[in-house]
PDB file of C-alpha atoms in Angstrom:
ATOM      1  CA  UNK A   1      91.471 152.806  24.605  1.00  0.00           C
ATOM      2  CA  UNK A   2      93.841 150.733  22.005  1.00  0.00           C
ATOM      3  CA  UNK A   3      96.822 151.102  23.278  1.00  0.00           C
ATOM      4  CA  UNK A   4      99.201 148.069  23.583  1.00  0.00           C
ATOM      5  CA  UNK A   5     101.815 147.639  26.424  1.00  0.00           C
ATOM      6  CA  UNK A   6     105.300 148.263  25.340  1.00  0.00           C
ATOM      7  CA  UNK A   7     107.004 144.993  25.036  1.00  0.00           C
ATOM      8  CA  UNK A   8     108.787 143.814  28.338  1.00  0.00           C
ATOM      9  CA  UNK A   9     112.648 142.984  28.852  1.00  0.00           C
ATOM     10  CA  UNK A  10     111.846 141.108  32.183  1.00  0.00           C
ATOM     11  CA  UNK A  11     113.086 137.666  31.860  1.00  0.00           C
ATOM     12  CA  UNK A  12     115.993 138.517  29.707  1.00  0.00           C
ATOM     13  CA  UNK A  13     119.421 138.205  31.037  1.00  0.00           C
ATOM     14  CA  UNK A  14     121.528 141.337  30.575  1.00  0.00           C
ATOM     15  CA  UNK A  15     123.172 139.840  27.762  1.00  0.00           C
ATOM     16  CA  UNK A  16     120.354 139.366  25.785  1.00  0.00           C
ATOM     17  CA  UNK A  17     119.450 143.147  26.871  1.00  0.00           C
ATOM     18  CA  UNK A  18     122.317 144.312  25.993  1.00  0.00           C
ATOM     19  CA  UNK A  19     122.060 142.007  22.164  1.00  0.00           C
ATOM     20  CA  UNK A  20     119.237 143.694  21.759  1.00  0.00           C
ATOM     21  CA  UNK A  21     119.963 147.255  22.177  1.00  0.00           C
ATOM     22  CA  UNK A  22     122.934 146.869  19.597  1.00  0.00           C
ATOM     23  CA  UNK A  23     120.931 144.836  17.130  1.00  0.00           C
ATOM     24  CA  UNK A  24     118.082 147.277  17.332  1.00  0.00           C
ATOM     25  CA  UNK A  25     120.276 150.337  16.775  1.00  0.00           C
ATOM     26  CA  UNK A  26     122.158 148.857  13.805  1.00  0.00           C
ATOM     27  CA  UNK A  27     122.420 146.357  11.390  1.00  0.00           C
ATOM     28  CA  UNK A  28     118.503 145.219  11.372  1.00  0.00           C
ATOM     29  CA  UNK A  29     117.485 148.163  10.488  1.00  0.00           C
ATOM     30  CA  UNK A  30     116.002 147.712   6.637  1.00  0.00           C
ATOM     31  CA  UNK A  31     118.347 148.874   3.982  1.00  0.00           C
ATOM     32  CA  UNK A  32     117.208 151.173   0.688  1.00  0.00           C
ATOM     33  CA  UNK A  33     117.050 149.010  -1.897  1.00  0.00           C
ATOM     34  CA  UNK A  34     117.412 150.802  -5.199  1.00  0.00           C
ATOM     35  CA  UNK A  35     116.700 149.799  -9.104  1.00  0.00           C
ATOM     36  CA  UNK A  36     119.572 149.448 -11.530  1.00  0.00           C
ATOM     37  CA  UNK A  37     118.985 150.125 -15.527  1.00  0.00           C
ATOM     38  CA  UNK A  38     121.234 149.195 -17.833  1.00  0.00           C
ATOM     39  CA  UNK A  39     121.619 151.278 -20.722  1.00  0.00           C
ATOM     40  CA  UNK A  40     123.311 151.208 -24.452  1.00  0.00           C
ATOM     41  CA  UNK A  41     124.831 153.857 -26.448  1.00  0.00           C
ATOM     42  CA  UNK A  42     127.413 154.817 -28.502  1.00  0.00           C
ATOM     43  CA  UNK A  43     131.341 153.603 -27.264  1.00  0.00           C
ATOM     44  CA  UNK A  44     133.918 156.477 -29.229  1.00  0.00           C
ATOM     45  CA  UNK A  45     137.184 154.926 -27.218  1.00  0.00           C
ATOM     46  CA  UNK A  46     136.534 151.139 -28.712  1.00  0.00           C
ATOM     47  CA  UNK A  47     139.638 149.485 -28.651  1.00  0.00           C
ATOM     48  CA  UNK A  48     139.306 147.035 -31.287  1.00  0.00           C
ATOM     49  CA  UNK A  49     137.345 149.590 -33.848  1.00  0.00           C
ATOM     50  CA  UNK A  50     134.891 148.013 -34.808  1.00  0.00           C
ATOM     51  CA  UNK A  51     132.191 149.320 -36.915  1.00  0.00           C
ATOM     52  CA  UNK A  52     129.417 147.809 -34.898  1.00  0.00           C
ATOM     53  CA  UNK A  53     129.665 148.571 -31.153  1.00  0.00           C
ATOM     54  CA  UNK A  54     127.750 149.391 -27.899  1.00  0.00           C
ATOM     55  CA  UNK A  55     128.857 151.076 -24.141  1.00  0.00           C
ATOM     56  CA  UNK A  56     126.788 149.929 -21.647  1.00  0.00           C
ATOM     57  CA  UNK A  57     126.424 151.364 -18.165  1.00  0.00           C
ATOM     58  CA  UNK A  58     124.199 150.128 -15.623  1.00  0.00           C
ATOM     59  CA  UNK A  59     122.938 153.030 -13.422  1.00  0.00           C
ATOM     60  CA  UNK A  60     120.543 153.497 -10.254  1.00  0.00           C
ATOM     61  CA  UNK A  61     117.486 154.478 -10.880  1.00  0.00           C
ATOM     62  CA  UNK A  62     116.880 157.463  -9.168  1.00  0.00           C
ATOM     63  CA  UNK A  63     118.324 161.158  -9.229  1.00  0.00           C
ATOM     64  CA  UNK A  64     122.095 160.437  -8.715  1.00  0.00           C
ATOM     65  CA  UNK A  65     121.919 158.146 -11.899  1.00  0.00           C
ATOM     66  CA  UNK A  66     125.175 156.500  -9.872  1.00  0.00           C
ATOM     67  CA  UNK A  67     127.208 154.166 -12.302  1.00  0.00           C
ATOM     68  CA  UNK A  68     127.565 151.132 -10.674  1.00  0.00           C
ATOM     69  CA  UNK A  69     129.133 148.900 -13.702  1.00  0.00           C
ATOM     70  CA  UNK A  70     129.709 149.107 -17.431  1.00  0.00           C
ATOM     71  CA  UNK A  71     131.152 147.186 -19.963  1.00  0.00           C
ATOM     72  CA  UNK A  72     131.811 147.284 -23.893  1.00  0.00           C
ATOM     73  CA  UNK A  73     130.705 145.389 -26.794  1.00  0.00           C
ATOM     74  CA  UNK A  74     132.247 145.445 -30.345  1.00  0.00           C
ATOM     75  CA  UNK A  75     131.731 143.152 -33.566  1.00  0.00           C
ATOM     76  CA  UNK A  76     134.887 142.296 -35.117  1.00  0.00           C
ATOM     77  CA  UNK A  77     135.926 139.731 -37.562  1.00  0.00           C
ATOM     78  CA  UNK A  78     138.153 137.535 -35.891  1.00  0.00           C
ATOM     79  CA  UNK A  79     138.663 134.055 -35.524  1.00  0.00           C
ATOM     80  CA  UNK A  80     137.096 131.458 -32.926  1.00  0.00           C
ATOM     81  CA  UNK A  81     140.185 132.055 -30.212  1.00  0.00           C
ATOM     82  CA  UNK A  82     139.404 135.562 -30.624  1.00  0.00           C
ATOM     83  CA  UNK A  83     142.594 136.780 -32.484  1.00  0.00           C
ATOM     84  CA  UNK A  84     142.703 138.264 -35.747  1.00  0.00           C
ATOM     85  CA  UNK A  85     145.292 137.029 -37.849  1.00  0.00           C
ATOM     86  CA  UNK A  86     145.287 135.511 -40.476  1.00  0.00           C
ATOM     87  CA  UNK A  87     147.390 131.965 -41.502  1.00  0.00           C
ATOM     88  CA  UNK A  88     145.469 128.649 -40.855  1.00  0.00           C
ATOM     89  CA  UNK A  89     142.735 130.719 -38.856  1.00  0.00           C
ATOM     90  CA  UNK A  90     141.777 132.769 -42.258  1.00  0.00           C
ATOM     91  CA  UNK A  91     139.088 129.852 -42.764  1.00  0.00           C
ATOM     92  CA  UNK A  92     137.448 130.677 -39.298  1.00  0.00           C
ATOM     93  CA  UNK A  93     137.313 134.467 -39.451  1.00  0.00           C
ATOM     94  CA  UNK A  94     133.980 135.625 -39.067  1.00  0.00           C
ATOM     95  CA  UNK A  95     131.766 138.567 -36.981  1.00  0.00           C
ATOM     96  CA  UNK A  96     131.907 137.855 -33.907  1.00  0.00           C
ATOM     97  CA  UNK A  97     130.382 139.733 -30.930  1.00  0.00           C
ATOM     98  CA  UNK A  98     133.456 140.465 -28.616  1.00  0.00           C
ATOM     99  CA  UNK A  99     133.395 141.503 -25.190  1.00  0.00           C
ATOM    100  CA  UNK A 100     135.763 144.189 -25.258  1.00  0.00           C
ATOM    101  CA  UNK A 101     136.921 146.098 -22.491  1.00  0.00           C
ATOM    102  CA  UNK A 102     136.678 145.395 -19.163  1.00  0.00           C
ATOM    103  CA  UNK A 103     133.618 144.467 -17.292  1.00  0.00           C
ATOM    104  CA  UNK A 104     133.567 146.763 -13.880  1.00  0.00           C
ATOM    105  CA  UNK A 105     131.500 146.924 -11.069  1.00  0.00           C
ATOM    106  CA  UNK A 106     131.714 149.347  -8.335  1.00  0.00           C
ATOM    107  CA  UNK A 107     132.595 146.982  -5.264  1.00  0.00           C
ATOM    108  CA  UNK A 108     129.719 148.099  -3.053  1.00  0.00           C
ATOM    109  CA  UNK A 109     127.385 146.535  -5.793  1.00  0.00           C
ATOM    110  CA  UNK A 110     129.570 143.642  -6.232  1.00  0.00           C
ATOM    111  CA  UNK A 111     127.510 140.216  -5.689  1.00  0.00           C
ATOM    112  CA  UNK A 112     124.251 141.360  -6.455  1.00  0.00           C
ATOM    113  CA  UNK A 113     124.077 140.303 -10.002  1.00  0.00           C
ATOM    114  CA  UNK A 114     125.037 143.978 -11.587  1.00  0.00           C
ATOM    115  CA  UNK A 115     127.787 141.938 -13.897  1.00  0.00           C
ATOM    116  CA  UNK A 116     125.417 139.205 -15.100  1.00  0.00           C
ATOM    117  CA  UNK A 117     122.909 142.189 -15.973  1.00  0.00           C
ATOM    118  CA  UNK A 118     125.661 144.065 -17.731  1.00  0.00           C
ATOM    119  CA  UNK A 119     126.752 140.232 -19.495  1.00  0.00           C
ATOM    120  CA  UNK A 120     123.229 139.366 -19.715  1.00  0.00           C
ATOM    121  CA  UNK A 121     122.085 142.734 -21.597  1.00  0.00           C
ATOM    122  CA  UNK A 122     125.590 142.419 -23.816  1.00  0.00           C
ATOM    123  CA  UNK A 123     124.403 139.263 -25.429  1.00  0.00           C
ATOM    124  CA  UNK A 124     121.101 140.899 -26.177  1.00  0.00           C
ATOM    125  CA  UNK A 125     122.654 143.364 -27.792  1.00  0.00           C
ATOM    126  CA  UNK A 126     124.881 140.917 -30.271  1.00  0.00           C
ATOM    127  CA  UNK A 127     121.700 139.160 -30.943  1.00  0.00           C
ATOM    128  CA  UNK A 128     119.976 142.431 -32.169  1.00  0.00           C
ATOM    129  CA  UNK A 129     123.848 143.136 -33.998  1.00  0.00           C
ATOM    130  CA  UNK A 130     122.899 139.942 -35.946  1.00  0.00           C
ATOM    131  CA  UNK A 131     126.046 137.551 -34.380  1.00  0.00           C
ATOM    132  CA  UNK A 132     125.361 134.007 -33.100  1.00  0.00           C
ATOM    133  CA  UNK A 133     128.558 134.227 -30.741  1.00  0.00           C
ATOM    134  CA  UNK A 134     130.260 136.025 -28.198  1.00  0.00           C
ATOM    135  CA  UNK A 135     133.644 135.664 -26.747  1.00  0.00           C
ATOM    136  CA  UNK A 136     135.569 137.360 -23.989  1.00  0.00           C
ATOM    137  CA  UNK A 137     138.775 138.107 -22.706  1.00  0.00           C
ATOM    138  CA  UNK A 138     139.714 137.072 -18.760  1.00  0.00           C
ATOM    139  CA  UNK A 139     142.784 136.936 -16.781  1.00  0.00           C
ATOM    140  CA  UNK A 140     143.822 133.387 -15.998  1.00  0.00           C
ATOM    141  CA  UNK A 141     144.141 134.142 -12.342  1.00  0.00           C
ATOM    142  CA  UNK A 142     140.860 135.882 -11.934  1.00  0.00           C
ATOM    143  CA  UNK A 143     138.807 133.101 -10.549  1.00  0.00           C
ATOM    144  CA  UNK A 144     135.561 135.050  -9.401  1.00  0.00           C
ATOM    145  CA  UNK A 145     135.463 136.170 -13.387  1.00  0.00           C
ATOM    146  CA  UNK A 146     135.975 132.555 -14.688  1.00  0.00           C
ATOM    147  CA  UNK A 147     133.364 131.488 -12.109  1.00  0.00           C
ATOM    148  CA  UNK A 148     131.268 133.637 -13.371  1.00  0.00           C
ATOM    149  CA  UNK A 149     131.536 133.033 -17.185  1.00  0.00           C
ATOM    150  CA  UNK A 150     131.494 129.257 -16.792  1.00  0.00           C
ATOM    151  CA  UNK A 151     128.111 130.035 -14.614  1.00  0.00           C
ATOM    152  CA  UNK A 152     126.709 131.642 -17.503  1.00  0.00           C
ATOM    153  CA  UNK A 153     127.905 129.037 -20.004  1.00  0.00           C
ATOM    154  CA  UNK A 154     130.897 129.934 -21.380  1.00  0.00           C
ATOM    155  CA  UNK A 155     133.677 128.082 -22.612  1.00  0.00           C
ATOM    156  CA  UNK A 156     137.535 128.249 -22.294  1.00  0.00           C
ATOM    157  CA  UNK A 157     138.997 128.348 -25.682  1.00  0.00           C
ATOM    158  CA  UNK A 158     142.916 126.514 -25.830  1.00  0.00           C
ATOM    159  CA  UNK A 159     145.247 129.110 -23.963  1.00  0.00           C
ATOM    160  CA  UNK A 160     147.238 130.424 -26.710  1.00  0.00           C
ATOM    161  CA  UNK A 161     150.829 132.296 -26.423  1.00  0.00           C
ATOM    162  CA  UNK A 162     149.223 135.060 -28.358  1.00  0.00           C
ATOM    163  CA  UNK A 163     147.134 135.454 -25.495  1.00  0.00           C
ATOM    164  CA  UNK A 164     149.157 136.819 -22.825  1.00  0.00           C
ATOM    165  CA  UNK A 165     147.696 135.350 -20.008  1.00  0.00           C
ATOM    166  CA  UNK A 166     144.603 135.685 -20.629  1.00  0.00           C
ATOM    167  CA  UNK A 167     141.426 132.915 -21.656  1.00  0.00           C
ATOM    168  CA  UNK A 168     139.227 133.520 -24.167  1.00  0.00           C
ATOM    169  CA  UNK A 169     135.724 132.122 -23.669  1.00  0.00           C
ATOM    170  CA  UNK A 170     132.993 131.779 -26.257  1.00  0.00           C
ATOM    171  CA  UNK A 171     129.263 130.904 -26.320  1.00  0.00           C
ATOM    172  CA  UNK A 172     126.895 130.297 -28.972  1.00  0.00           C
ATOM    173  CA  UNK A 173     123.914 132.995 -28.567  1.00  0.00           C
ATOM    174  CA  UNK A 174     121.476 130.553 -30.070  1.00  0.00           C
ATOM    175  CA  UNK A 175     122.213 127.053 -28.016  1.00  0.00           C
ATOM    176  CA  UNK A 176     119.204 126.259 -26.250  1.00  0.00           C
ATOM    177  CA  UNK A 177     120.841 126.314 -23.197  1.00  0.00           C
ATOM    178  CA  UNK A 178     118.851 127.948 -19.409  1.00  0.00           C
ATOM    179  CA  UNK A 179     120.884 131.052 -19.200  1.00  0.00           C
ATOM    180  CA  UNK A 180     119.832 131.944 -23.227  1.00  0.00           C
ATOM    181  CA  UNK A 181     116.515 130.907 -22.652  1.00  0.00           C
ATOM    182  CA  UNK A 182     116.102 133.311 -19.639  1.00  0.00           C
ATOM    183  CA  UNK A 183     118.444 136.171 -21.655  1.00  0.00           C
ATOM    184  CA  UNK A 184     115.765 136.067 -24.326  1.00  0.00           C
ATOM    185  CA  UNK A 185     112.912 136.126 -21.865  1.00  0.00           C
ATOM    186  CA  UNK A 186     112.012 140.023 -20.544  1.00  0.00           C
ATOM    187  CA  UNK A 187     114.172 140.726 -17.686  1.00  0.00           C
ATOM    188  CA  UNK A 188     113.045 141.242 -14.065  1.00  0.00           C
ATOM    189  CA  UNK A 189     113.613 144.290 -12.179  1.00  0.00           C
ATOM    190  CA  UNK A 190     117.267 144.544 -10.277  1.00  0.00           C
ATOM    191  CA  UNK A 191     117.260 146.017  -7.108  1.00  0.00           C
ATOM    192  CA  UNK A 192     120.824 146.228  -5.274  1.00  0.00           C
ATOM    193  CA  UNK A 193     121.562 147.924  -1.829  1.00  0.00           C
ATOM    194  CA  UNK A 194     125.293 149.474  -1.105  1.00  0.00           C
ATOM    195  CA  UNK A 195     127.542 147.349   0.721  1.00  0.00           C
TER     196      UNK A 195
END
């Protein structure tokens, strides 16, 4: 009938055999790819208080509703370096969507685009919040961060003492720039796989 002859190791060297076996038991097998939602509510431990705010937590999509990152977002008034004093900055104060908090993800998911989601769905939400600008808060010796941020077109701000080692970075929502174009546009599906 329509059977098919099982495929033949002659010719290989034992090596290649042997390759094989170990590739075929392991790594090549297909991973479970799995969808990742982010989604808003409430944040009651803001640190900055802010009357307008927003926790985000981006979750599989299936049963275990695993957290695999999260973030904050708060509207303060603050000036353009992100500090709210007063002085010569008084001028400048102004809502402004801040990034507050850390932005986590869960290092199995790390590299799959779970932060830019989280980022991504953050500036969405400042739009809606009715602020044309976000800034952020990042350790000056966190260079996959700062990658990231300057990736997604944000700026450093002057390093200021009041800063403590840290950079702020700000972007206008509104600049016609690629990565607001495509954070305006519906978002595609995210599918991430455990490391």
């Amino acid at each position: 009938p329509n059977s098919r002859p099982e495929p033949s190791l002659v010719g290989l060297t034992a090596d290649s055999r042997s390759m094989l076996a170990v590739l075929s038991a392991t790594s090549l097998a297909p991973s479970r790819s799995r969808s990742v939602t982010v989604q808003s509510s409430p944040w009651p431990e803001r640190p900055g208080g802010g009357r307008l705010h927003s926790w985000l937590a981006a979750t599989i999509d299936d049963e275990s509703a695993q957290d695999v990152g999260h973030c904050g977002l708060e509207i303060l008034s603050c000036g353009p370096d992100g500090l709210l004093g007063g002085g010569e900055r008084w001028p400048y104060i102004r809502p402004r969507a801040i990034l507050s908090g850390t932005l986590t993800v869960s290092p199995k998911y790390r590299r799959q685009g779970v932060a830019q989601r989280l980022l991504t769905e953050a500036e969405r939400k400042a739009r809606w919040l009715g602020v044309d600008e976000m800034l952020l808060m990042v350790n000056q010796k966190n260079a996959a961060a700062l990658k990231l941020y300057t990736k997604l077109g944000y700026a450093p701000k002057p390093v200021l003492a009041e800063h403590g080692g840290q950079v702020c970075m700000s972007k206008h929502l509104y600049y016609p720039t690629v990565h607001n174009q495509r954070s305006m546009l519906p978002l595609r599906r995210l599918e991430v796989t455990a490391a």
